RNA sequence: UGGCCUAUGGUGUAAUUGGCAACACUACUGAUUUUGGUUCAGUCAUUCUAGGUUCGAGUCCUAGUAGGCCAACCA
């Protein structure tokens, strides 16, 4: 691969070293989502990391659903997650479910009880919390901590057999109520939950908790490197303690490694807050193109390769970070620039009449589909006496920096002729309604004449009015105006919602676009990249702005 | 206040493990351009602070400072 000489991130370095030292012979990773919601850009990073690492070391990566909480999980999410991972272009080795290990986990728990390493506690969660102590103060032992093995076994079995109500008992690991690590103060391993599970239905009424599931699942799947975000770092001690109780020396012992979660500017990723946006109809649903969900980015038109390259570019480390959205947008443009056919679309029309162009005449001009890709070929676009150009592309008068059309000035119509603005008509408020131009018949693009080779500073896109095709275009912008909308202590993230994050307009497009199919992507020249939204119907495409083009003029203009 | 983690341009990561601080994005110049796009060339750093070790420190030592994480029968 061309990336072989790229410096390794710290996790890849660890893997390389452990491979060399023989701790493991093959790299096995896993992507372990809980099926309780939709995947977002943060998950995408984790997917790229886990699958990417396995790929580059010739190993494999499992997709594992961490489904130990039936109160929150649904099959619908399992399907959505699989769709998103596939869309990113990854193929998992095994499709696993923590729920497949419930029996094994139960058996191991019984063993722990027999070894005196776990006990049934019968206090309320409030009582247990009050005994937990604080980070600076040791906890106190539960009165049930000294129950006999026999009593614990009987109670645990009765828990499993549904003899108790929720909250009556829990199974706890017997570790150390004075540990400086709060997680080691006799953590709960099982709770009673009389709930149907999306896969095991009512087979179980006790469910294992995260800590008593994750490492064990890793062990059962013989995962060599269990990667997670930094907030799980304190869990590592417990992860190892549980494994200590059950690993056999001849099998691979998984290791947990932590990396810092990536924060993307101008967005947030908290499930609760995203849900709020959906419920309060700030957005159109979980796959709204403004959402940071994978399904939202897909609908927005972000290519999977762009997301992968982005994930790769931001790297991996252990410090707090906020990655600028513009880096993601750069990778989106980088992909689309190579692949998206160029077309002409006028988003905000201004009528131009070419007074010396014969009335009723039409010409079909040759237009290049993609200057970045010769194999993309050419197409024909209709030209006539009456055209639309972009409102912003005309000013009655302007300084030298304005390369576009102004009275007495010349400009080239892309793929067409050089025109000169002679006059304009305005309404009573002074708004320009129409621009009258003359054209140079000899300046036709590609004709090879001296006039056609003449340089004019500006080139405008345009659409022939009689041929134009009207379509709905949705102009999306960032959802939040603040780089870190949910990092303000005294201000709610809802205050930072960008009121202009969506603008629906009717645009005028070259006629060929009428046949555009859902998912197809285009560059509207000088405007941005657009894709056909899933709301479209045949013959009535709706276009989403995926991302604008870099616009140095907009910046220049703003400074004035 | 206990334990743990972290600190390198505006942003995100590198630095052959003690040897000229590099890459990408952003921003700004300029060139090219029938997209103010693309492409090309260039500009932007007292490596958190203060001491110390060393011929030599982003890297090692000491003391600070700042930020983050940890007390769910969530994951």
Coordinates of C-alpha atoms (C1' of nucleotides) in Angstrom, one line a residue:
Chain A
X1 CA 0.0 0.0 0.0
X2 CA 1.1 3.6 -0.6
X3 CA 0.5 4.4 3.0
X4 CA 3.0 1.9 4.3
X5 CA 5.6 4.6 5.3
X6 CA 3.1 6.7 7.2
X7 CA 4.0 7.0 10.8
X8 CA 1.9 4.6 13.0
X9 CA -0.4 5.9 15.6
X10 CA 0.2 4.8 19.2
X11 CA -2.2 1.9 19.0
X12 CA -0.8 0.6 15.8
X13 CA 2.6 0.8 17.4
X14 CA 1.4 -1.2 20.4
X15 CA -0.1 -3.8 18.0
X16 CA 3.1 -4.0 16.0
X17 CA 5.2 -4.5 19.1
X18 CA 2.8 -7.1 20.6
X19 CA 2.8 -9.0 17.3
X20 CA 6.6 -9.0 17.4
X21 CA 6.7 -10.1 21.0
X22 CA 4.2 -12.9 20.2
X23 CA 1.4 -11.9 22.6
X24 CA -0.9 -12.6 19.7
X25 CA -0.4 -14.0 16.3
X26 CA -3.3 -12.3 14.6
X27 CA -5.0 -9.0 15.1
X28 CA -8.7 -9.3 16.0
X29 CA -10.7 -6.2 16.8
X30 CA -14.4 -5.6 17.2
X31 CA -16.8 -2.7 16.7
X32 CA -19.2 -3.0 19.6
X33 CA -22.2 -0.7 19.4
X34 CA -25.2 -0.9 21.6
X35 CA -28.3 -1.2 19.4
X36 CA -30.1 1.6 21.1
X37 CA -29.8 4.4 18.5
X38 CA -28.3 5.5 15.3
X39 CA -24.6 5.6 14.5
X40 CA -22.9 9.0 14.2
X41 CA -19.6 10.4 13.1
X42 CA -18.0 9.4 16.3
X43 CA -18.9 5.8 15.7
X44 CA -17.7 6.2 12.1
X45 CA -14.2 7.0 13.5
X46 CA -14.3 3.9 15.7
X47 CA -15.5 1.7 12.8
X48 CA -12.7 3.0 10.6
X49 CA -10.2 2.5 13.4
X50 CA -11.2 -1.1 14.3
X51 CA -11.8 -2.3 10.7
X52 CA -8.8 -0.3 9.4
X53 CA -6.4 -1.7 12.0
X54 CA -7.6 -5.2 11.3
X55 CA -7.2 -4.6 7.6
X56 CA -3.7 -3.2 7.7
X57 CA -2.4 -5.9 9.9
X58 CA -4.1 -8.7 7.9
X59 CA -6.4 -9.5 10.8
X60 CA -10.2 -9.5 11.2
X61 CA -12.9 -7.4 12.8
X62 CA -16.2 -8.5 14.3
X63 CA -19.4 -6.6 14.5
X64 CA -20.7 -7.1 18.0
X65 CA -23.9 -5.8 19.4
X66 CA -23.5 -5.0 23.0
X67 CA -27.1 -5.9 23.8
X68 CA -27.3 -6.3 27.5
X69 CA -30.0 -3.8 28.3
X70 CA -33.4 -4.8 26.9
X71 CA -34.9 -1.6 28.2
X72 CA -33.2 0.4 25.5
X73 CA -32.5 -1.9 22.6
X74 CA -34.4 -2.7 19.5
X75 CA -34.0 -4.9 16.4
X76 CA -34.6 -1.8 14.2
X77 CA -31.3 -0.4 15.4
X78 CA -29.5 -3.6 14.7
X79 CA -30.5 -3.4 11.1
X80 CA -29.7 0.3 10.8
X81 CA -26.3 -0.2 12.3
X82 CA -25.5 -3.1 9.9
X83 CA -26.6 -0.9 7.0
X84 CA -24.4 2.0 8.1
X85 CA -21.3 -0.2 8.5
X86 CA -21.8 -1.8 5.1
X87 CA -22.3 1.6 3.5
X88 CA -19.0 2.7 4.9
X89 CA -17.6 -0.2 2.9
X90 CA -16.5 -2.6 5.6
X91 CA -17.2 -6.3 5.9
X92 CA -17.2 -7.8 9.4
X93 CA -15.8 -11.2 10.1
X94 CA -18.4 -12.4 12.5
X95 CA -21.7 -10.9 13.5
X96 CA -21.9 -11.3 17.3
X97 CA -24.2 -10.5 20.0
X98 CA -23.4 -10.2 23.7
X99 CA -26.8 -11.8 24.2
X100 CA -25.4 -15.0 22.7
X101 CA -23.1 -15.3 25.7
X102 CA -25.8 -15.0 28.4
X103 CA -25.5 -18.6 29.4
X104 CA -21.7 -18.7 29.4
X105 CA -21.7 -15.5 31.4
X106 CA -24.2 -17.0 33.9
X107 CA -22.1 -20.1 34.3
X108 CA -19.0 -18.0 34.9
X109 CA -20.8 -15.9 37.5
X110 CA -21.8 -19.1 39.3
X111 CA -18.1 -20.0 39.4
X112 CA -17.2 -16.6 40.8
X113 CA -19.8 -17.2 43.6
X114 CA -18.3 -20.6 44.3
X115 CA -14.8 -19.0 44.6
X116 CA -16.2 -16.4 47.0
X117 CA -15.6 -13.6 44.5
X118 CA -19.2 -12.6 44.0
X119 CA -22.3 -12.2 46.3
X120 CA -25.9 -11.4 46.1
X121 CA -26.8 -8.0 47.6
X122 CA -30.4 -7.3 48.7
X123 CA -30.3 -3.7 49.4
X124 CA -31.9 -0.9 47.5
X125 CA -29.7 1.0 45.0
X126 CA -29.9 4.0 47.2
X127 CA -28.5 2.1 50.2
X128 CA -25.7 0.7 48.0
X129 CA -24.9 4.1 46.7
X130 CA -24.6 5.5 50.1
X131 CA -22.1 2.8 51.1
X132 CA -20.0 3.5 48.0
X133 CA -18.1 6.3 49.5
X134 CA -16.6 9.2 47.5
X135 CA -13.5 9.5 45.4
X136 CA -11.7 10.8 48.5
X137 CA -13.4 8.5 51.0
X138 CA -13.5 4.7 51.2
X139 CA -16.8 2.9 51.0
X140 CA -18.2 0.6 53.6
X141 CA -19.0 -3.1 53.1
X142 CA -22.5 -4.2 52.4
X143 CA -24.1 -6.2 55.3
X144 CA -24.7 -9.0 52.7
X145 CA -21.0 -9.2 51.7
X146 CA -20.4 -12.1 54.0
X147 CA -23.3 -14.3 52.9
X148 CA -22.3 -17.9 52.5
X149 CA -21.6 -19.4 49.1
X150 CA -24.6 -21.7 49.4
X151 CA -27.0 -18.8 50.2
X152 CA -25.5 -16.8 47.3
X153 CA -25.9 -19.7 44.9
X154 CA -29.5 -20.3 45.9
X155 CA -30.4 -16.6 45.7
X156 CA -28.7 -16.1 42.3
X157 CA -30.5 -19.1 40.9
X158 CA -33.8 -17.8 42.2
X159 CA -33.0 -14.5 40.6
X160 CA -32.5 -16.2 37.3
X161 CA -35.7 -18.2 37.7
X162 CA -37.7 -15.1 38.2
X163 CA -38.6 -15.5 41.8
X164 CA -37.9 -11.8 42.6
X165 CA -39.1 -8.4 41.5
X166 CA -36.8 -5.9 39.8
X167 CA -34.5 -4.3 42.3
X168 CA -34.8 -6.9 45.0
X169 CA -31.4 -8.4 44.5
X170 CA -28.3 -7.9 42.5
X171 CA -25.1 -9.9 42.0
X172 CA -22.0 -8.0 42.9
X173 CA -18.3 -8.8 42.5
X174 CA -16.5 -8.9 45.8
X175 CA -13.4 -6.8 45.2
X176 CA -12.5 -3.8 47.4
X177 CA -14.8 -1.2 48.9
X178 CA -11.8 1.0 49.7
X179 CA -10.3 1.0 46.2
X180 CA -9.3 4.5 44.9
X181 CA -11.0 3.3 41.7
X182 CA -14.8 3.7 42.4
X183 CA -15.5 1.0 39.8
X184 CA -13.7 -1.6 41.9
X185 CA -16.0 -1.0 44.9
X186 CA -17.9 -4.2 44.5
X187 CA -19.5 -3.4 41.1
X188 CA -22.9 -4.9 40.2
X189 CA -22.6 -7.8 37.7
X190 CA -26.3 -8.6 37.3
X191 CA -29.6 -6.9 37.8
X192 CA -33.1 -8.2 37.5
X193 CA -35.1 -6.9 34.6
X194 CA -38.5 -8.4 33.7
X195 CA -38.2 -7.3 30.1
X196 CA -38.4 -9.0 26.8
X197 CA -35.1 -8.9 24.9
X198 CA -35.0 -8.3 21.2
X199 CA -33.2 -11.6 20.7
X200 CA -33.6 -13.7 23.8
X201 CA -37.2 -12.6 24.4
X202 CA -38.2 -13.7 27.9
X203 CA -35.6 -16.5 28.3
X204 CA -33.8 -14.3 30.9
X205 CA -34.9 -12.0 33.6
X206 CA -31.4 -11.2 34.8
X207 CA -29.1 -9.3 32.6
X208 CA -25.3 -8.8 32.9
X209 CA -23.9 -5.3 33.0
X210 CA -21.4 -3.8 30.7
X211 CA -18.3 -4.5 32.8
X212 CA -19.3 -8.1 33.3
X213 CA -19.9 -8.6 29.6
X214 CA -17.4 -6.7 27.5
X215 CA -14.1 -8.3 28.4
X216 CA -15.7 -11.7 28.5
X217 CA -17.2 -11.2 25.1
X218 CA -13.8 -10.1 23.9
X219 CA -12.3 -13.2 25.4
X220 CA -14.9 -15.5 23.8
X221 CA -14.3 -14.0 20.4
X222 CA -10.5 -14.0 21.1
X223 CA -10.3 -10.3 20.4
X224 CA -6.7 -9.3 20.6
X225 CA -7.2 -5.6 20.9
X226 CA -10.3 -4.1 22.5
X227 CA -10.3 -0.5 21.7
X228 CA -12.5 2.1 23.4
X229 CA -12.6 5.7 24.2
X230 CA -10.8 7.3 27.1
X231 CA -13.8 7.5 29.4
X232 CA -13.5 3.7 29.8
X233 CA -10.0 4.0 31.1
X234 CA -11.0 3.5 34.7
X235 CA -12.9 0.4 33.6
X236 CA -9.7 -1.2 32.5
X237 CA -8.7 -2.3 36.0
X238 CA -12.1 -4.1 36.3
X239 CA -11.9 -5.5 32.8
X240 CA -8.6 -7.1 33.8
X241 CA -9.9 -8.2 37.2
X242 CA -12.8 -10.1 35.6
X243 CA -10.6 -11.7 33.1
X244 CA -8.2 -12.8 35.9
X245 CA -11.0 -14.9 37.3
X246 CA -11.7 -16.9 34.1
X247 CA -9.0 -16.9 31.5
X248 CA -7.0 -20.0 30.8
X249 CA -3.4 -19.7 30.0
X250 CA -3.6 -21.4 26.6
X251 CA -6.0 -18.9 25.2
X252 CA -5.5 -15.4 24.0
X253 CA -6.1 -12.8 26.7
X254 CA -7.6 -9.6 25.3
X255 CA -6.3 -6.2 26.2
X256 CA -8.2 -3.0 26.4
X257 CA -6.7 0.2 25.0
X258 CA -8.2 3.7 25.1
X259 CA -8.0 6.6 22.7
X260 CA -9.5 10.1 22.9
X261 CA -12.9 10.5 21.3
X262 CA -12.9 12.9 18.4
X263 CA -15.1 16.0 18.7
X264 CA -16.2 17.6 15.6
X265 CA -16.8 21.4 15.6
X266 CA -20.2 22.9 15.0
X267 CA -22.0 19.7 15.9
X268 CA -22.8 17.5 18.8
X269 CA -23.2 13.8 19.2
X270 CA -25.0 13.3 22.5
X271 CA -27.9 10.9 21.9
X272 CA -30.2 12.8 24.3
X273 CA -29.5 16.1 22.5
X274 CA -29.8 14.6 19.0
X275 CA -33.1 13.1 20.1
X276 CA -34.3 16.5 21.3
X277 CA -33.5 18.0 17.8
X278 CA -35.6 15.2 16.3
X279 CA -38.5 15.5 18.7
X280 CA -38.7 19.2 18.6
X281 CA -38.7 19.1 14.8
X282 CA -35.6 21.2 14.5
X283 CA -34.5 18.6 12.0
X284 CA -36.5 16.2 9.9
X285 CA -35.5 13.0 11.5
X286 CA -32.4 10.9 12.3
X287 CA -31.3 11.0 8.7
X288 CA -31.8 14.7 8.2
X289 CA -28.9 15.8 6.1
X290 CA -27.8 18.2 8.9
X291 CA -27.5 15.4 11.4
X292 CA -24.1 14.1 12.3
X293 CA -25.5 10.5 12.0
X294 CA -24.0 8.2 9.4
X295 CA -27.5 8.0 7.8
X296 CA -27.6 11.8 7.8
X297 CA -24.3 12.1 6.1
X298 CA -25.3 9.5 3.6
X299 CA -28.4 11.5 2.7
X300 CA -26.4 14.7 2.6
X301 CA -24.2 13.1 -0.1
X302 CA -21.0 12.7 1.8
X303 CA -19.1 9.8 0.1
X304 CA -18.0 7.0 2.4
X305 CA -14.5 7.3 1.1
X306 CA -14.5 10.9 2.3
X307 CA -15.5 9.8 5.8
X308 CA -12.8 7.2 5.8
X309 CA -10.1 9.6 4.7
X310 CA -11.3 12.1 7.2
X311 CA -11.1 9.5 10.0
X312 CA -7.7 8.6 8.8
X313 CA -6.5 12.2 8.7
X314 CA -7.6 13.2 12.2
X315 CA -5.5 10.3 13.5
X316 CA -5.7 9.0 17.0
X317 CA -4.2 10.2 20.3
X318 CA -5.1 10.7 23.9
X319 CA -5.7 14.4 24.3
X320 CA -8.8 16.5 24.2
X321 CA -9.6 17.8 20.8
X322 CA -12.1 19.6 18.6
X323 CA -11.6 18.8 14.9
X324 CA -12.7 21.5 12.6
X325 CA -15.7 20.7 10.4
X326 CA -13.8 22.2 7.4
X327 CA -11.5 19.2 7.4
X328 CA -14.4 16.9 6.9
X329 CA -15.7 19.2 4.2
X330 CA -12.3 19.2 2.5
X331 CA -12.4 15.4 2.2
X332 CA -15.9 15.5 0.9
X333 CA -14.9 18.0 -1.8
X334 CA -11.8 16.1 -2.6
X335 CA -13.8 13.0 -3.5
X336 CA -16.6 14.8 -5.3
X337 CA -14.2 16.9 -7.3
X338 CA -13.0 13.7 -8.9
X339 CA -16.3 12.1 -9.5
X340 CA -19.2 14.5 -9.8
X341 CA -20.3 15.5 -13.3
X342 CA -20.5 19.3 -13.8
X343 CA -23.8 20.8 -14.7
X344 CA -25.3 24.3 -14.8
X345 CA -28.0 25.3 -12.4
X346 CA -29.2 28.8 -11.5
X347 CA -30.3 29.0 -7.9
X348 CA -31.3 32.6 -7.7
X349 CA -32.3 33.7 -11.2
X350 CA -31.9 37.0 -13.0
X351 CA -33.2 37.3 -16.6
X352 CA -30.8 38.1 -19.3
X353 CA -32.0 39.0 -22.9
X354 CA -29.4 38.8 -25.7
X355 CA -30.9 41.5 -27.9
X356 CA -28.9 40.7 -31.0
X357 CA -29.6 37.0 -30.8
X358 CA -32.3 35.8 -33.2
X359 CA -35.7 35.3 -31.6
X360 CA -36.9 31.7 -31.5
X361 CA -33.5 30.3 -32.3
X362 CA -31.9 27.6 -30.2
X363 CA -28.4 26.1 -30.2
X364 CA -27.1 23.0 -28.5
X365 CA -23.7 23.7 -27.1
X366 CA -21.1 21.2 -26.2
X367 CA -20.2 21.0 -22.5
X368 CA -17.5 19.1 -20.8
X369 CA -18.8 16.8 -18.1
X370 CA -15.8 16.8 -15.8
X371 CA -12.5 18.5 -16.5
X372 CA -10.9 16.2 -13.8
X373 CA -12.0 13.1 -15.7
X374 CA -11.5 12.9 -19.4
X375 CA -13.5 9.7 -19.7
X376 CA -16.6 11.6 -18.4
X377 CA -17.1 12.9 -21.9
X378 CA -19.4 15.7 -23.1
X379 CA -23.1 16.6 -23.3
X380 CA -25.2 19.2 -25.1
X381 CA -26.9 22.1 -23.4
X382 CA -29.5 24.4 -25.0
X383 CA -28.8 28.1 -25.6
X384 CA -31.3 30.7 -26.6
X385 CA -32.1 34.4 -26.6
X386 CA -33.4 34.5 -23.0
X387 CA -31.3 33.1 -20.2
X388 CA -31.1 33.1 -16.4
X389 CA -27.9 34.0 -14.7
X390 CA -27.2 34.1 -11.0
X391 CA -28.5 37.3 -9.4
X392 CA -25.2 37.8 -7.7
X393 CA -23.4 37.7 -11.0
X394 CA -24.7 41.1 -12.1
X395 CA -24.0 44.6 -10.7
X396 CA -24.8 47.8 -12.4
X397 CA -21.5 49.1 -11.4
X398 CA -18.6 47.5 -9.5
X399 CA -14.9 47.8 -9.0
X400 CA -12.1 46.0 -10.8
X401 CA -12.2 43.1 -8.4
X402 CA -15.7 42.1 -9.5
X403 CA -15.1 39.8 -12.4
X404 CA -18.7 39.3 -13.2
X405 CA -21.2 41.1 -15.4
X406 CA -21.6 44.9 -15.0
X407 CA -23.0 47.5 -17.3
X408 CA -20.6 48.0 -20.2
X409 CA -18.6 45.0 -19.1
X410 CA -18.0 41.6 -20.8
X411 CA -18.2 38.1 -19.5
X412 CA -18.2 34.7 -21.0
X413 CA -21.2 32.4 -20.7
X414 CA -19.7 29.0 -19.9
X415 CA -19.5 26.8 -23.0
X416 CA -21.2 29.7 -25.0
X417 CA -20.5 33.2 -26.0
X418 CA -19.0 36.4 -24.7
X419 CA -21.7 38.8 -23.9
X420 CA -21.7 42.5 -23.0
X421 CA -24.2 44.1 -20.6
X422 CA -25.8 47.2 -22.3
X423 CA -28.6 48.2 -20.1
X424 CA -30.9 46.9 -17.4
X425 CA -34.5 47.5 -16.3
X426 CA -35.6 47.9 -12.7
X427 CA -38.7 48.0 -10.7
X428 CA -39.9 50.9 -8.6
X429 CA -37.7 49.8 -5.7
X430 CA -34.6 49.7 -7.8
X431 CA -34.4 45.9 -8.0
X432 CA -32.9 44.8 -11.3
X433 CA -35.5 42.8 -13.2
X434 CA -33.7 42.1 -16.5
X435 CA -30.4 42.8 -18.1
X436 CA -30.1 43.5 -21.8
X437 CA -26.9 42.2 -23.4
X438 CA -25.4 41.8 -26.8
X439 CA -23.3 38.8 -27.8
X440 CA -20.3 38.3 -30.1
X441 CA -21.4 35.6 -32.6
X442 CA -17.8 34.8 -33.4
X443 CA -16.9 34.1 -29.8
X444 CA -18.5 30.7 -29.5
X445 CA -16.6 28.3 -27.2
X446 CA -14.6 25.7 -29.0
X447 CA -15.1 27.3 -32.4
X448 CA -11.4 28.1 -32.6
X449 CA -11.9 31.6 -33.9
X450 CA -9.7 34.4 -32.7
X451 CA -12.7 35.9 -30.9
X452 CA -13.4 32.6 -29.2
X453 CA -9.9 32.6 -27.8
X454 CA -10.2 36.1 -26.4
X455 CA -9.7 36.3 -22.7
X456 CA -12.4 37.8 -20.5
X457 CA -12.0 37.8 -16.8
X458 CA -15.3 36.3 -15.8
X459 CA -17.1 33.1 -16.8
X460 CA -20.7 32.6 -15.7
X461 CA -23.0 29.6 -15.6
X462 CA -26.5 30.1 -17.1
X463 CA -29.6 28.3 -18.1
X464 CA -31.8 28.8 -21.1
X465 CA -35.2 30.0 -19.9
X466 CA -37.4 28.1 -22.4
X467 CA -35.5 24.9 -21.7
X468 CA -35.0 25.3 -18.0
X469 CA -36.2 22.7 -15.7
X470 CA -37.5 23.8 -12.3
X471 CA -36.6 21.7 -9.2
X472 CA -36.6 22.0 -5.5
X473 CA -33.2 22.6 -4.1
X474 CA -32.4 22.3 -0.4
X475 CA -29.5 24.4 0.7
X476 CA -28.0 23.0 3.9
X477 CA -25.6 24.7 6.1
X478 CA -24.1 23.8 9.5
X479 CA -26.7 23.2 12.2
X480 CA -25.0 25.2 14.9
X481 CA -23.4 28.6 14.6
X482 CA -21.1 27.9 17.5
X483 CA -18.0 25.6 17.2
X484 CA -18.8 23.8 20.5
X485 CA -22.6 24.1 21.0
X486 CA -22.8 21.8 24.0
X487 CA -19.7 22.9 25.8
X488 CA -21.1 26.1 27.3
X489 CA -21.7 25.9 31.0
X490 CA -24.4 28.5 31.3
X491 CA -26.0 28.3 27.8
X492 CA -28.1 25.6 26.3
X493 CA -27.0 24.1 23.0
X494 CA -30.4 25.0 21.5
X495 CA -29.5 28.7 21.7
X496 CA -26.8 28.1 19.1
X497 CA -29.0 26.6 16.4
X498 CA -28.3 28.2 13.0
X499 CA -31.6 29.6 11.9
X500 CA -30.4 29.3 8.3
X501 CA -29.3 25.7 8.3
X502 CA -31.9 24.9 5.7
X503 CA -33.3 27.0 2.9
X504 CA -35.6 25.4 0.4
X505 CA -35.7 27.1 -3.0
X506 CA -36.8 26.5 -6.6
X507 CA -33.9 26.5 -8.9
X508 CA -33.6 26.4 -12.7
X509 CA -31.6 23.6 -14.1
X510 CA -30.3 22.4 -17.5
X511 CA -32.9 20.0 -18.8
X512 CA -30.9 16.8 -18.7
X513 CA -31.2 16.9 -14.9
X514 CA -34.9 16.0 -15.0
X515 CA -33.8 12.3 -15.2
X516 CA -31.5 12.5 -12.2
X517 CA -31.9 9.5 -9.9
X518 CA -31.8 9.3 -6.1
X519 CA -28.3 9.3 -4.8
X520 CA -26.7 10.8 -8.0
X521 CA -24.2 13.5 -7.4
X522 CA -23.4 16.6 -9.4
X523 CA -21.4 19.7 -9.2
X524 CA -23.6 22.7 -9.9
X525 CA -20.8 24.8 -11.4
X526 CA -19.6 27.7 -9.3
X527 CA -22.3 26.7 -6.7
X528 CA -21.3 23.5 -5.0
X529 CA -21.9 19.8 -4.9
X530 CA -25.5 18.5 -4.8
X531 CA -27.1 15.1 -4.6
X532 CA -30.6 13.8 -5.4
X533 CA -32.5 13.4 -2.2
X534 CA -34.5 10.3 -1.2
X535 CA -37.7 12.4 -1.2
X536 CA -37.5 12.7 -5.0
X537 CA -40.0 11.0 -7.3
X538 CA -39.2 10.0 -10.9
X539 CA -39.0 13.1 -13.1
X540 CA -39.1 15.3 -10.0
X541 CA -35.7 15.2 -8.4
X542 CA -35.0 17.2 -5.3
X543 CA -31.5 18.3 -4.8
X544 CA -29.5 18.6 -1.5
X545 CA -26.5 20.8 -1.3
X546 CA -23.9 18.5 0.0
X547 CA -21.2 21.2 0.4
X548 CA -20.4 24.4 -1.3
X549 CA -17.4 25.0 -3.4
X550 CA -14.5 26.9 -1.9
X551 CA -15.5 30.4 -2.4
X552 CA -12.6 32.9 -2.3
X553 CA -14.8 35.6 -3.8
X554 CA -17.4 35.4 -1.0
X555 CA -14.6 36.1 1.5
X556 CA -13.2 38.9 -0.6
X557 CA -16.6 40.5 -1.0
X558 CA -17.4 40.2 2.7
X559 CA -14.3 42.2 3.6
X560 CA -15.4 45.2 1.6
Chain B
rU1 C1' -10.0 17.4 48.5
rG2 C1' -8.2 11.1 46.4
rG3 C1' -6.9 8.3 42.0
rC4 C1' -6.0 8.3 36.9
rC5 C1' -5.2 10.6 31.9
rU6 C1' -3.5 14.8 28.9
rA7 C1' -0.5 19.3 27.3
rU8 C1' 3.6 20.6 20.1
rG9 C1' 1.2 26.7 14.8
rG10 C1' -5.7 28.9 14.5
rU11 C1' -7.2 23.2 14.1
rG12 C1' -5.9 17.9 14.0
rU13 C1' -1.8 14.7 14.1
rA14 C1' 4.1 13.6 13.4
rA15 C1' 9.1 13.9 15.0
rU16 C1' 13.7 7.5 13.2
rU17 C1' 12.7 7.2 20.9
rG18 C1' 18.3 12.8 23.1
rG19 C1' 20.3 15.3 17.0
rC20 C1' 18.0 21.1 11.7
rA21 C1' 10.1 20.8 14.9
rA22 C1' 7.3 17.7 9.8
rC23 C1' 2.4 16.6 7.3
rA24 C1' -2.7 17.9 6.4
rC25 C1' -6.7 21.4 7.0
rU26 C1' -7.9 26.6 7.8
rA27 C1' -6.3 31.7 6.8
rC28 C1' -3.4 34.9 3.7
rU29 C1' -0.1 36.0 -0.9
rG30 C1' 0.9 34.9 -6.0
rA31 C1' 0.7 31.9 -10.8
rU32 C1' -2.5 29.0 -13.9
rU33 C1' -7.6 28.4 -15.2
rU34 C1' -13.9 29.0 -20.3
rU35 C1' -16.0 27.1 -12.6
rG36 C1' -13.4 33.4 -8.0
rG37 C1' -13.6 25.5 -8.5
rU38 C1' -9.3 22.4 -9.5
rU39 C1' -3.9 22.5 -9.9
rC40 C1' 0.9 24.8 -8.6
rA41 C1' 4.3 27.9 -5.6
rG42 C1' 4.8 30.6 -1.1
rU43 C1' 3.7 32.8 4.2
rC44 C1' 2.0 31.8 9.4
rA45 C1' 5.7 28.0 16.2
rU46 C1' 9.8 31.0 22.0
rU47 C1' 6.8 22.6 21.7
rC48 C1' 2.0 25.1 29.0
rU49 C1' 5.5 27.6 32.9
rA50 C1' 10.0 27.7 35.9
rG51 C1' 14.3 25.3 37.1
rG52 C1' 17.9 21.2 36.2
rU53 C1' 20.9 17.1 33.5
rU54 C1' 23.5 17.2 28.6
rC55 C1' 28.1 19.2 23.5
rG56 C1' 22.8 19.0 22.3
rA57 C1' 16.0 18.5 25.3
rG58 C1' 9.4 18.7 22.2
rU59 C1' 11.6 14.1 24.1
rC60 C1' 15.0 12.8 30.4
rC61 C1' 14.6 14.8 35.9
rU62 C1' 12.3 18.2 39.7
rA63 C1' 8.5 21.6 41.0
rG64 C1' 4.4 24.1 39.3
rU65 C1' 0.1 25.5 36.1
rA66 C1' -4.1 24.3 33.0
rG67 C1' -7.8 20.9 31.0
rG68 C1' -10.3 16.1 31.1
rC69 C1' -12.2 11.4 33.4
rC70 C1' -14.1 8.6 37.8
rA71 C1' -19.2 7.9 43.0
rA72 C1' -26.0 4.5 37.0
rC73 C1' -29.2 -2.0 39.0
rC74 C1' -26.6 2.7 31.3
rA75 C1' -23.0 1.4 27.6

